[in-house]
Short mmCIF file of N, CA, C and O in Angstrom, two decimals:
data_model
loop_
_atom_site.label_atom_id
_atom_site.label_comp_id
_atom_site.label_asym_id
_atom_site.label_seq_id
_atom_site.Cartn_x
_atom_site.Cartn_y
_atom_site.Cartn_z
N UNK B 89 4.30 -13.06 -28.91
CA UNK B 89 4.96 -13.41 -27.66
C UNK B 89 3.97 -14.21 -26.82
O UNK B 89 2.92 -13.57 -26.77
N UNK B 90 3.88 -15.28 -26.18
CA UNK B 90 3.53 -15.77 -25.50
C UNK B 90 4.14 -16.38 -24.03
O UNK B 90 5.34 -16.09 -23.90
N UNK B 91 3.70 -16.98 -23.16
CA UNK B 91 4.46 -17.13 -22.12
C UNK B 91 3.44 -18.15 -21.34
O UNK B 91 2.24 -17.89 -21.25
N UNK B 92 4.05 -19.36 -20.79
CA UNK B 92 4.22 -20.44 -19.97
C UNK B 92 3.89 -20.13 -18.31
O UNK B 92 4.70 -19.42 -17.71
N UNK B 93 2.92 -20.56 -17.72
CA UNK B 93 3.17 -21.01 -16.72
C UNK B 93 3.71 -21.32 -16.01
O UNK B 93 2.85 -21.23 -15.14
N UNK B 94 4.99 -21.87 -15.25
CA UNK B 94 5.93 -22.37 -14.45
C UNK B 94 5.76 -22.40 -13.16
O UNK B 94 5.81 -21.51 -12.31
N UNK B 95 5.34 -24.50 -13.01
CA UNK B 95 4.65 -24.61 -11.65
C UNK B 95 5.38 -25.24 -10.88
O UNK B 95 4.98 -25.95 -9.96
N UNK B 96 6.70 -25.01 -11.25
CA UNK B 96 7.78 -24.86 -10.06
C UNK B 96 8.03 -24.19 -9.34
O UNK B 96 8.44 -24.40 -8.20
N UNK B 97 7.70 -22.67 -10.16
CA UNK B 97 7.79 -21.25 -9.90
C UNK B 97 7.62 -20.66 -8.59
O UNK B 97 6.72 -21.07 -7.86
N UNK B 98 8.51 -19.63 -8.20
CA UNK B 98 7.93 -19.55 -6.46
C UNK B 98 7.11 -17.99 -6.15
O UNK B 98 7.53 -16.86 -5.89
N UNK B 99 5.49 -18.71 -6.36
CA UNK B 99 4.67 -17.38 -6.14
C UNK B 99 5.04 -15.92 -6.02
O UNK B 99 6.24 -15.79 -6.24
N UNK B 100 4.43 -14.79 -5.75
CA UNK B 100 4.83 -13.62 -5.65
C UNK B 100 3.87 -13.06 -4.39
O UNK B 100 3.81 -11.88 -4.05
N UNK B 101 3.18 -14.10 -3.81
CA UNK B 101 2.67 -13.75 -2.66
C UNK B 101 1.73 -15.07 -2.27
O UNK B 101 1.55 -16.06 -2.98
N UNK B 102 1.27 -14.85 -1.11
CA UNK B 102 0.13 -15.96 -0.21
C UNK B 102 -1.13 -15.31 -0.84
O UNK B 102 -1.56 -14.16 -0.75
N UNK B 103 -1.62 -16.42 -1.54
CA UNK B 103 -3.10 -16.66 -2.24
C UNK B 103 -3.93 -18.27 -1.63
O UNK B 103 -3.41 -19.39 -1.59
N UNK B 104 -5.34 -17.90 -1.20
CA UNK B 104 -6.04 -18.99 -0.74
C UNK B 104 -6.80 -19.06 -2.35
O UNK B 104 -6.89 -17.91 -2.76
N UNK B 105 -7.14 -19.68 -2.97
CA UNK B 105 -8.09 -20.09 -4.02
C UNK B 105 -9.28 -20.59 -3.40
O UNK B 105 -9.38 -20.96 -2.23
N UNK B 106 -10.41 -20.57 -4.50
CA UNK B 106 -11.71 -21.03 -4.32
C UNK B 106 -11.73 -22.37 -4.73
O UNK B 106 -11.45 -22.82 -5.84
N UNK B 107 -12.26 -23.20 -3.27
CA UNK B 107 -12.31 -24.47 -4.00
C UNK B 107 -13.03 -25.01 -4.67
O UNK B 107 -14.18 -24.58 -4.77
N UNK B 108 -12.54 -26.35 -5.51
CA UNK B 108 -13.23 -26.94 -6.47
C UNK B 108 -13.54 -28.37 -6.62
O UNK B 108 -12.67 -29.22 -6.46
N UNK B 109 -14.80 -28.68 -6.91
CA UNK B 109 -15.70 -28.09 -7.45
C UNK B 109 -16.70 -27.53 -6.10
O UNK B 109 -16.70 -28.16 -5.04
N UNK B 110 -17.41 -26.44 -6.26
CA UNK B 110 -17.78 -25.63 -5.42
C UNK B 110 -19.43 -24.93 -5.99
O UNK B 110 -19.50 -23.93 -6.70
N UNK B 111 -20.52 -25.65 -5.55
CA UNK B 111 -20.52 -26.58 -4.31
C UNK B 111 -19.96 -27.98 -4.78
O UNK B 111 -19.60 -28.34 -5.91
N UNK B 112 -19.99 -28.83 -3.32
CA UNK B 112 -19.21 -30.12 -3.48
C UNK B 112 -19.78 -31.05 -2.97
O UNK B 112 -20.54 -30.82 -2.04
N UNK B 113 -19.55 -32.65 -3.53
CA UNK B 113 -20.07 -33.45 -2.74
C UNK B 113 -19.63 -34.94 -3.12
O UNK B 113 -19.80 -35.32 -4.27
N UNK B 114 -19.19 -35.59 -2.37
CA UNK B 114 -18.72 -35.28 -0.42
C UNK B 114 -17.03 -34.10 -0.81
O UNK B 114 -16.68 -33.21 -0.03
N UNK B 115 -16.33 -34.42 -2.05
CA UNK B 115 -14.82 -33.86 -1.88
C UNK B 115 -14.51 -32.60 -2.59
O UNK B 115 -15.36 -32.28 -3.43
N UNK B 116 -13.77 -32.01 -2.48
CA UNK B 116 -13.18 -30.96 -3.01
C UNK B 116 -11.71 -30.63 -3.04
O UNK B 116 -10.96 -31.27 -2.30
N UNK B 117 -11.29 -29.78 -3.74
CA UNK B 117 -9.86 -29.46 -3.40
C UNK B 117 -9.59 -28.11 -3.11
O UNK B 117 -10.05 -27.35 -3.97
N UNK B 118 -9.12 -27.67 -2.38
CA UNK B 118 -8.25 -26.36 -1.87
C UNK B 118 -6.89 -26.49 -2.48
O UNK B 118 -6.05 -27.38 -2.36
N UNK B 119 -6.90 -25.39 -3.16
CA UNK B 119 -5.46 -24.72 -3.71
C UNK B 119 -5.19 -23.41 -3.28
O UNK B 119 -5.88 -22.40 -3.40
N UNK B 120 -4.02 -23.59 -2.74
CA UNK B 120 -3.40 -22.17 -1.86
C UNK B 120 -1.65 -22.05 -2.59
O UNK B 120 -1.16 -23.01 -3.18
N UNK B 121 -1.06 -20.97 -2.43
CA UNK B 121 0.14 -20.68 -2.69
C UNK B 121 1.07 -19.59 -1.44
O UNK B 121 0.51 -18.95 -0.55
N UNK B 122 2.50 -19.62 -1.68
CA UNK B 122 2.78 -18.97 -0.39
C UNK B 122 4.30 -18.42 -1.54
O UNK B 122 4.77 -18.60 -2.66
N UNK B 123 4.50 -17.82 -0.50
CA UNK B 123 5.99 -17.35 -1.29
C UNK B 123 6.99 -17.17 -0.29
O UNK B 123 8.01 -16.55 -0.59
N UNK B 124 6.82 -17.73 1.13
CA UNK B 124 7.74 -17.47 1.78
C UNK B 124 8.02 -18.96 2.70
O UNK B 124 7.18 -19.86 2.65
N UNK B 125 9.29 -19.10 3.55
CA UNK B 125 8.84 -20.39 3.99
C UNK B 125 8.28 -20.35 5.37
O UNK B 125 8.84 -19.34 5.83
N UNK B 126 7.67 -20.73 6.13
CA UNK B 126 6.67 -20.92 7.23
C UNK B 126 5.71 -21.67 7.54
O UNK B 126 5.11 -22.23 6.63
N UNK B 127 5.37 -21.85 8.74
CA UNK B 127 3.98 -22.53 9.23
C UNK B 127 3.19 -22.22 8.63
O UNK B 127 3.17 -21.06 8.23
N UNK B 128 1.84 -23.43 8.18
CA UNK B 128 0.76 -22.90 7.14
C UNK B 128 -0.12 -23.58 8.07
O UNK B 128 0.12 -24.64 8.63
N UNK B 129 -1.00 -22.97 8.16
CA UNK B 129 -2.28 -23.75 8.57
C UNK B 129 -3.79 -23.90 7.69
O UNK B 129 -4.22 -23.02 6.94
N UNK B 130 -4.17 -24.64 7.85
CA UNK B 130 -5.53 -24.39 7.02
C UNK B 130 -6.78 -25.69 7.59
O UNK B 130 -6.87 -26.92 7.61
N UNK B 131 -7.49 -24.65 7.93
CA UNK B 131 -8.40 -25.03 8.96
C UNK B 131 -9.62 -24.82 8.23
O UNK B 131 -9.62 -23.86 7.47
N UNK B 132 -10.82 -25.62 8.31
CA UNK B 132 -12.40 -25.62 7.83
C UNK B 132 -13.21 -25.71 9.28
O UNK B 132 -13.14 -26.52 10.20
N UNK B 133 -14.05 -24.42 9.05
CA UNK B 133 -14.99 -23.69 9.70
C UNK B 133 -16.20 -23.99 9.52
O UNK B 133 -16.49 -24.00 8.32
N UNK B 134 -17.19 -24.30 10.31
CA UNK B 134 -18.58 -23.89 9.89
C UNK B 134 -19.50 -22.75 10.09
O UNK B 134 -18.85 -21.70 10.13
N UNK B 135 -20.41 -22.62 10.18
CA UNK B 135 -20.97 -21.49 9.98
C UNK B 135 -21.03 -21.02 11.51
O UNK B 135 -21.56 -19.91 11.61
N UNK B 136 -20.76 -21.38 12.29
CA UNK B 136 -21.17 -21.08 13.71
C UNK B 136 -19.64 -20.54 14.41
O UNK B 136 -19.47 -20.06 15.54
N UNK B 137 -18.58 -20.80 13.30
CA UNK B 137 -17.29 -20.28 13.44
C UNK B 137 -16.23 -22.09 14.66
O UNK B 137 -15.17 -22.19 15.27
N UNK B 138 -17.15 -22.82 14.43
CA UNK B 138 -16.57 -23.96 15.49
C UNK B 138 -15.35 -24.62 14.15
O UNK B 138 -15.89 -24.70 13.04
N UNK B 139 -14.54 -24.86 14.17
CA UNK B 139 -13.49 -25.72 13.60
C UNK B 139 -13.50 -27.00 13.49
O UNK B 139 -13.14 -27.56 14.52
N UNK B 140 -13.82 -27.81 12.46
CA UNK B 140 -14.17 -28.77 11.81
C UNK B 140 -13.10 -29.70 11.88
O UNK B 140 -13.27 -30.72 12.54
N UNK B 141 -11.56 -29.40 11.05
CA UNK B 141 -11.13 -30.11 10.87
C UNK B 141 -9.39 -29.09 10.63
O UNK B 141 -9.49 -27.87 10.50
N UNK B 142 -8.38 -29.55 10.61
CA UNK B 142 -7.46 -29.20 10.24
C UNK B 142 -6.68 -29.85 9.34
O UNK B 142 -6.08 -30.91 9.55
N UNK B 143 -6.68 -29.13 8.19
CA UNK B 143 -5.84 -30.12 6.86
C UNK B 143 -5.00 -29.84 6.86
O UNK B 143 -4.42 -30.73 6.24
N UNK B 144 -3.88 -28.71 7.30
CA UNK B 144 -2.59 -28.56 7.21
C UNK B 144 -2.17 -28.02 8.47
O UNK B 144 -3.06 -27.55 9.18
N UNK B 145 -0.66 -27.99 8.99
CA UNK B 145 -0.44 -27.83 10.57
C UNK B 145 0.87 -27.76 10.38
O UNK B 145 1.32 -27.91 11.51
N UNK B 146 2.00 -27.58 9.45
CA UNK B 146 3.18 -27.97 9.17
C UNK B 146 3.90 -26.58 8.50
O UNK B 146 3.39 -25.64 7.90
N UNK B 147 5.28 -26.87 8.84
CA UNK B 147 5.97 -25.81 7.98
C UNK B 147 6.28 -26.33 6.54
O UNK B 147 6.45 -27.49 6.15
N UNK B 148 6.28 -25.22 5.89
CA UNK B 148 5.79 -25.71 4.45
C UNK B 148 6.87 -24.44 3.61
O UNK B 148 6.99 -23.26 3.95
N UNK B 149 7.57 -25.14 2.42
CA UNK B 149 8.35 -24.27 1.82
C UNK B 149 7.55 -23.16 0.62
O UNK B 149 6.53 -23.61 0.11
N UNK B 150 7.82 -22.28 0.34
CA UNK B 150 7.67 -21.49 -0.29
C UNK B 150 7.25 -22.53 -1.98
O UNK B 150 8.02 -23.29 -2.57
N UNK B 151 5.54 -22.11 -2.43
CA UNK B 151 5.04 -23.37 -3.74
C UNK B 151 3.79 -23.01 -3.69
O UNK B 151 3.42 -22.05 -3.00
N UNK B 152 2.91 -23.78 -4.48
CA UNK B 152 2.18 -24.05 -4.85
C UNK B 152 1.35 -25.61 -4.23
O UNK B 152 1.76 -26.67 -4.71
N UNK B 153 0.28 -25.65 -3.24
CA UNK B 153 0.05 -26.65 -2.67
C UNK B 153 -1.39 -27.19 -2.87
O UNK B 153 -2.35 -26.42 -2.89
N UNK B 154 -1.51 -28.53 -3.03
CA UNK B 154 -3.32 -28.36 -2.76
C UNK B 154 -3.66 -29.48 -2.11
O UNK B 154 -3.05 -30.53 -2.29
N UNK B 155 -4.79 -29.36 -1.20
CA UNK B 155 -5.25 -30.40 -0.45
C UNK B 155 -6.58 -30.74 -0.91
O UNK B 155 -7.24 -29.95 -1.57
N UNK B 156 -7.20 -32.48 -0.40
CA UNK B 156 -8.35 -32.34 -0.51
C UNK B 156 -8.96 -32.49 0.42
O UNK B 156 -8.43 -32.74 1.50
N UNK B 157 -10.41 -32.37 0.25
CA UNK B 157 -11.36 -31.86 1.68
C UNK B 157 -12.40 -32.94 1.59
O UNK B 157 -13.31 -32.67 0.81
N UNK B 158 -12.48 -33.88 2.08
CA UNK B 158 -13.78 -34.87 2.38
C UNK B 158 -14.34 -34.26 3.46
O UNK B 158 -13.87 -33.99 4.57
N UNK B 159 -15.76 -34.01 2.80
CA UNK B 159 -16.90 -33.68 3.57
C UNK B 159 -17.98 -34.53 4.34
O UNK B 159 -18.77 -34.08 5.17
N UNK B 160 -17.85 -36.24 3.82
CA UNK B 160 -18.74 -36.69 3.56
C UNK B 160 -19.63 -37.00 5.10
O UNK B 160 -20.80 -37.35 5.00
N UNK B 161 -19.11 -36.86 6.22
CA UNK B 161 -18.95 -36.97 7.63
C UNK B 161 -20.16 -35.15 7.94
O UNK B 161 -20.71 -34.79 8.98
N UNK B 162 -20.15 -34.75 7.14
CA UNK B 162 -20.83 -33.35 7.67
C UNK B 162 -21.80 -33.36 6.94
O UNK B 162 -21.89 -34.05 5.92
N UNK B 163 -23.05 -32.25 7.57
CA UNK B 163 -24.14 -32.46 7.11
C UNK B 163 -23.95 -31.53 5.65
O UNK B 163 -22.83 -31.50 5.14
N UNK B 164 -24.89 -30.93 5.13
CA UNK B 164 -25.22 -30.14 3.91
C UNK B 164 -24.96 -28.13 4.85
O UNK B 164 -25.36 -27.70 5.93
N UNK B 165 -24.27 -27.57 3.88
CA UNK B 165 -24.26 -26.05 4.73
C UNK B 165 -23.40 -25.45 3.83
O UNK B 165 -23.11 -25.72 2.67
N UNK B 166 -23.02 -24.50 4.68
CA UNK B 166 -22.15 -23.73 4.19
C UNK B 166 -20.58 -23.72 5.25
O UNK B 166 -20.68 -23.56 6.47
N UNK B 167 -19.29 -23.92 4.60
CA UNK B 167 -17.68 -24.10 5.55
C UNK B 167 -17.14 -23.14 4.88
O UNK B 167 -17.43 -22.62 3.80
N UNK B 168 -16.29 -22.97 5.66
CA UNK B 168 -15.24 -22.16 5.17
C UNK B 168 -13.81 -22.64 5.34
O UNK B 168 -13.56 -23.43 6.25
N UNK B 169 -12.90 -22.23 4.55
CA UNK B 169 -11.40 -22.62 4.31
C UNK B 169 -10.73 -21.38 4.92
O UNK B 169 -10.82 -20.30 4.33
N UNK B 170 -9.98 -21.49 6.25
CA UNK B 170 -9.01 -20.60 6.38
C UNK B 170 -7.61 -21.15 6.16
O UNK B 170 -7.20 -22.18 6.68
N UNK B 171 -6.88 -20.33 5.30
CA UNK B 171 -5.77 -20.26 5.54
C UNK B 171 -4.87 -19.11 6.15
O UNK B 171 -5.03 -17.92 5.89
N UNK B 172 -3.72 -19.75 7.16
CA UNK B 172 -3.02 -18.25 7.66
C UNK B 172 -1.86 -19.25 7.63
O UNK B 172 -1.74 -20.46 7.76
N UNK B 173 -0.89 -17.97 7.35
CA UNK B 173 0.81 -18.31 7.15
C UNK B 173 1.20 -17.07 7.67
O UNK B 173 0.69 -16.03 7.25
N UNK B 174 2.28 -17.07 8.75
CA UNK B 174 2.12 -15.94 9.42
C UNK B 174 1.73 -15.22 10.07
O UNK B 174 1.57 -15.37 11.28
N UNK B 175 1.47 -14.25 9.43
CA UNK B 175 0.61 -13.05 10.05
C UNK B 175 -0.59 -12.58 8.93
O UNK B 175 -1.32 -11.61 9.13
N UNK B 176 -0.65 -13.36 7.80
CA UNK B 176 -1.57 -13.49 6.43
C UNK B 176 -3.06 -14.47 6.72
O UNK B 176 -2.81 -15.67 6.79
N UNK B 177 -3.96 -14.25 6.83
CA UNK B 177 -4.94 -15.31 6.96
C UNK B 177 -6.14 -14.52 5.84
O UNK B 177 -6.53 -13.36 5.75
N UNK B 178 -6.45 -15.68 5.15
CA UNK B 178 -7.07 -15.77 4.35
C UNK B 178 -8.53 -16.75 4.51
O UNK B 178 -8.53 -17.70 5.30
N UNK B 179 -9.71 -16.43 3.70
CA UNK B 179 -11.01 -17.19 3.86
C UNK B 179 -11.44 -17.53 2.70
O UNK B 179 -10.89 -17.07 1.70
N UNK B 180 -12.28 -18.21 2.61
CA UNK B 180 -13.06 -18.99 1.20
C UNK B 180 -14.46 -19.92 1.36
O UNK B 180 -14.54 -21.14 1.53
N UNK B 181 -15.34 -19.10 1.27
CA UNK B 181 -16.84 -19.86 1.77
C UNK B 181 -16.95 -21.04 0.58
O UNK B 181 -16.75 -20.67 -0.58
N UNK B 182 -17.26 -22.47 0.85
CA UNK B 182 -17.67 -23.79 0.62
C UNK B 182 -18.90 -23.89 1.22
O UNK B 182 -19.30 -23.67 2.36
N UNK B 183 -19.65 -24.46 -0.33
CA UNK B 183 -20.77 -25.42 -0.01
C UNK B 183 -20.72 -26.84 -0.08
O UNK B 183 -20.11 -27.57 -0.87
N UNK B 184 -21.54 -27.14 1.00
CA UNK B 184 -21.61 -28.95 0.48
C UNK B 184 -23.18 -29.11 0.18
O UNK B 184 -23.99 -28.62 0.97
N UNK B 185 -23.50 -29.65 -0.71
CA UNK B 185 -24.78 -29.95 -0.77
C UNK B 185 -24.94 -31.81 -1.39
O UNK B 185 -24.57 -32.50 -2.34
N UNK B 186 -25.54 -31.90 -0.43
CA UNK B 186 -25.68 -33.78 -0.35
C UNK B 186 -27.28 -34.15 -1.07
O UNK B 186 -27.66 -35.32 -1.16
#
């Protein structure tokens, strides 16, 4: 018995993934999933907790999504990826090393 993937498929919950490649330099990608439909946000942090940048801001259907993250504008450190949908917020520490 084996079994398929299906990336149409509509998740079974809100997952932030680790992005890749990690560390990065200058880009990366964030892959997140949701299973319900709602506002998603996903915001990159630095270490001092100040907000960098916002890659997503939109209502977004219930999937499988991924963005990418140009760093090349920031120095070398450590960011973080939040995502929140809802009342769900999720984190994911990123390196950039230049």
């Amino acid at each position: 018995v084996s079994s398929v993937d299906d990336e149409n498929e509509i998740p079974n919950k809100i997952k932030l993934f680790s992005n890749y490649p990690n560390p990065f330099n200058p880009t990366t990608i964030i892959k997140y999933e949701t299973n319900i439909n709602e506002k998603v946000e996903l915001n990159i942090y630095n270490l001092a907790g100040q907000k960098i940048i916002s890659l997503v801001n939109k209502y977004q259907s219930a999937g499988n999504y991924s963005v990418e993250f140009n760093g090349s504008d920031l120095a070398s450190g450590i960011y973080f990826s939040v995502l929140k949908i809802g009342s769900v917020c999720q984190s994911k520490r990123m390196v950039l090393l230049k």
